[in-house]
Coordinates of C-alpha atoms in Angstrom, one line a residue:
M1 CA -18.6 -13.3 -2.5
T2 CA -15.2 -12.5 -4.0
V3 CA -13.3 -9.9 -2.0
K4 CA -12.0 -6.9 -4.0
V5 CA -8.7 -5.4 -2.9
A6 CA -7.2 -2.1 -4.3
V7 CA -3.4 -1.8 -3.8
I8 CA -2.6 1.8 -4.4
Y9 CA 0.9 3.1 -4.1
Y10 CA 3.5 5.6 -5.2
S11 CA 7.0 4.6 -6.0
S12 CA 9.9 6.7 -7.4
T13 CA 12.7 4.2 -7.9
G14 CA 10.8 0.9 -7.6
T15 CA 11.1 -0.3 -4.0
V16 CA 7.5 0.5 -3.1
H17 CA 6.3 -0.8 -6.4
A18 CA 7.9 -4.2 -5.6
L19 CA 6.2 -4.2 -2.2
A20 CA 2.9 -3.3 -3.8
Q21 CA 3.2 -6.2 -6.2
A22 CA 4.0 -8.5 -3.3
V23 CA 1.0 -7.3 -1.3
A24 CA -1.2 -7.8 -4.4
D25 CA 0.2 -11.3 -4.9
G26 CA -0.5 -12.2 -1.3
A27 CA -4.1 -11.0 -1.5
M28 CA -4.6 -13.0 -4.7
T29 CA -3.6 -16.2 -2.9
T30 CA -6.9 -16.0 -1.0
G31 CA -8.9 -15.8 -4.2
A32 CA -9.4 -12.0 -4.0
E33 CA -9.8 -9.9 -7.1
V34 CA -7.0 -7.3 -7.0
R35 CA -6.4 -3.9 -8.7
L36 CA -2.8 -2.7 -8.6
R37 CA -2.8 1.1 -9.2
R38 CA -0.1 3.8 -9.0
A39 CA -0.6 7.3 -7.8
A40 CA -0.1 9.9 -10.6
E41 CA 3.4 11.4 -10.8
L42 CA 3.5 15.1 -9.8
A43 CA 7.2 15.8 -10.2
P44 CA 8.3 17.5 -13.5
N45 CA 10.4 15.6 -16.0
E46 CA 13.3 17.8 -15.2
A47 CA 13.4 16.5 -11.6
I48 CA 12.9 12.8 -12.7
D49 CA 15.6 13.0 -15.3
Q50 CA 18.2 14.0 -12.6
N51 CA 17.9 10.5 -11.1
P52 CA 18.5 7.7 -13.6
L53 CA 16.8 5.2 -11.3
W54 CA 13.7 7.4 -11.1
R55 CA 13.6 7.9 -14.8
R56 CA 14.1 4.1 -15.4
H57 CA 11.3 3.2 -13.1
A58 CA 8.9 5.8 -14.4
D59 CA 9.4 4.5 -17.9
A60 CA 9.1 0.9 -16.9
T61 CA 5.8 1.3 -15.1
K62 CA 3.8 3.4 -17.6
S63 CA 1.6 0.4 -18.2
V64 CA 0.4 0.3 -14.6
P65 CA -2.9 2.0 -14.4
V66 CA -3.1 5.3 -12.6
A67 CA -5.3 5.2 -9.4
E68 CA -8.8 6.7 -9.7
L69 CA -11.5 7.4 -7.1
D70 CA -13.5 4.6 -8.7
D71 CA -10.9 2.1 -7.4
L72 CA -11.7 3.1 -3.9
A73 CA -15.4 2.9 -4.5
W74 CA -15.0 -0.6 -6.1
A75 CA -12.8 -2.1 -3.4
D76 CA -13.8 -3.9 -0.2
A77 CA -10.2 -3.4 1.1
F78 CA -7.3 -1.0 0.5
A79 CA -3.6 -1.3 0.8
F80 CA -1.6 1.9 0.5
G81 CA 2.1 2.1 -0.1
T82 CA 4.5 5.1 -0.2
P83 CA 8.1 5.9 0.3
T84 CA 8.8 7.8 3.5
R85 CA 9.3 11.5 3.0
F86 CA 10.5 13.0 6.3
G87 CA 8.3 10.7 8.2
T88 CA 5.2 11.4 6.1
P89 CA 3.7 9.9 2.9
A90 CA 4.9 11.1 -0.5
A91 CA 3.0 14.1 -1.9
Q92 CA 1.9 11.9 -4.9
L93 CA -0.1 9.5 -2.7
K94 CA -1.4 12.3 -0.5
Q95 CA -2.7 14.2 -3.5
F96 CA -4.7 11.1 -4.5
I97 CA -6.0 10.7 -1.0
D98 CA -7.0 14.3 -0.8
Q99 CA -9.4 13.8 -3.7
A100 CA -11.4 11.3 -1.8
G101 CA -13.5 13.8 0.2
G102 CA -16.7 13.1 -1.7
L103 CA -16.4 9.4 -1.1
W104 CA -15.7 10.1 2.6
R105 CA -18.8 12.3 3.0
E106 CA -21.0 9.6 1.4
G107 CA -19.6 7.0 3.7
V108 CA -18.2 4.9 0.9
L109 CA -14.9 4.4 2.7
A110 CA -16.3 3.4 6.1
D111 CA -16.0 -0.1 7.4
K112 CA -13.6 -1.3 4.8
A113 CA -10.3 -3.0 5.7
V114 CA -7.1 -1.0 5.1
T115 CA -3.4 -1.5 5.6
A116 CA -0.2 0.4 4.8
F117 CA 3.4 -0.2 3.9
T118 CA 6.4 1.9 3.1
S119 CA 10.2 2.2 2.5
A120 CA 12.9 4.2 4.0
Y121 CA 16.7 4.5 3.4
N122 CA 17.5 4.0 7.1
R123 CA 15.8 1.6 9.5
H124 CA 15.0 4.5 11.8
G125 CA 14.3 6.9 8.9
G126 CA 10.6 7.7 9.7
S127 CA 8.9 4.6 8.4
E128 CA 6.7 4.0 11.4
A129 CA 5.7 7.6 11.5
T130 CA 4.7 7.4 7.8
I131 CA 2.4 4.5 8.5
L132 CA 1.0 6.2 11.5
A133 CA 0.3 9.3 9.5
L134 CA -1.7 7.3 7.0
G135 CA -3.5 5.9 10.0
N136 CA -4.9 9.4 10.7
V137 CA -6.5 9.3 7.3
F138 CA -8.1 5.9 7.9
Y139 CA -9.5 7.0 11.3
H140 CA -11.3 9.8 9.5
W141 CA -12.6 7.5 6.9
G142 CA -13.9 5.1 9.5
S143 CA -12.0 2.2 7.9
V144 CA -10.9 -0.9 9.8
I145 CA -7.1 -0.8 10.1
I146 CA -5.5 -4.2 9.6
P147 CA -1.8 -4.2 10.7
P148 CA 0.4 -7.3 10.2
G149 CA 1.2 -7.2 14.0
F150 CA 3.5 -10.0 15.2
T151 CA 1.3 -12.7 13.7
D152 CA 3.6 -14.5 11.3
A153 CA 7.3 -15.5 11.0
T154 CA 7.6 -13.4 7.9
V155 CA 7.1 -10.2 10.0
Y156 CA 10.0 -11.2 12.2
A157 CA 12.2 -12.1 9.3
A158 CA 11.6 -8.7 7.7
G159 CA 12.7 -6.8 10.9
G160 CA 9.7 -7.2 13.1
N161 CA 7.5 -4.2 12.2
P162 CA 4.0 -4.6 13.5
Y163 CA 2.7 -1.4 11.8
G164 CA 3.3 -2.5 8.2
T165 CA 5.9 -3.9 6.0
V166 CA 9.0 -1.7 5.5
A167 CA 11.8 -2.1 3.1
T168 CA 15.0 -0.3 4.1
G169 CA 18.3 0.5 2.4
S170 CA 19.3 1.6 -1.1
E171 CA 19.1 -1.8 -2.8
G172 CA 15.3 -2.1 -3.0
A173 CA 13.0 -4.6 -1.3
D174 CA 14.8 -7.8 -0.2
A175 CA 13.3 -11.3 -0.1
A176 CA 12.3 -10.9 3.6
A177 CA 10.5 -7.6 3.0
L178 CA 8.7 -9.1 0.0
G179 CA 7.6 -12.2 2.0
A180 CA 6.2 -9.9 4.8
A181 CA 4.4 -7.9 2.1
R182 CA 2.8 -11.0 0.7
Y183 CA 1.7 -12.0 4.1
Q184 CA 0.3 -8.5 4.8
G185 CA -1.8 -8.7 1.6
Q186 CA -3.1 -12.1 2.4
R187 CA -4.0 -11.0 6.0
L188 CA -5.8 -7.9 4.6
A189 CA -7.9 -9.9 2.1
N190 CA -8.8 -12.5 4.8
F191 CA -10.0 -9.8 7.2
A192 CA -12.0 -8.1 4.4
A193 CA -13.7 -11.5 3.8
R194 CA -14.4 -11.7 7.5
L195 CA -15.9 -8.3 7.5
S196 CA -18.1 -9.3 4.6
G197 CA -19.4 -12.3 6.6
D198 CA -17.6 -15.0 4.5
V199 CA -16.3 -18.1 6.1
L200 CA -12.5 -18.1 6.2
V201 CA -9.8 -20.7 6.2
P202 CA -7.1 -20.0 8.8
S203 CA -4.4 -17.5 7.8
R204 CA -1.0 -18.9 6.8
S205 CA 2.2 -17.5 5.5
A206 CA 2.0 -16.3 1.9
A207 CA 5.8 -16.4 1.6
A208 CA 6.2 -20.1 0.9

């Protein structure tokens, strides 16, 4: 059985997009089939145009498919990414999640592996709170949360966050954060395979 992983994210200026791509790449190293999807933009063009980086990223990622509920139904595992907004997920990602009530009621989201990642300007800017807030959603869904934990050298190299990969600062995701994100995607796919009953090879760093 080929594991199917949906990487669903929102990114305004590109940092979380880079993390999402790294998570997707890590999952693909296991042989998983991956869908990379972005949450629909809710901000008006007037707001986007006030930030050149936001406008540039919005234009550059128009070809990335917008996330749909079918992506959740299709997947065996989910990875959700969002910038930190005052210690909570961005409204764009939350709006997508809020549409999943029907799938939740039908039990479609239960027993599936899930993980989360984020970005913040400051190291103590609410990133862990954001991942924990997404965890509340996953508890309601009955999903199986797969954090990176302290299970690989890439986690330590990226700052040692066991909740999920975090990129900090204004310069985007650095090499260490991208390495941790690749490992997180690989770990998610491996556990999704384990939940499906497949025989696994031992996890190894996806950063090499």
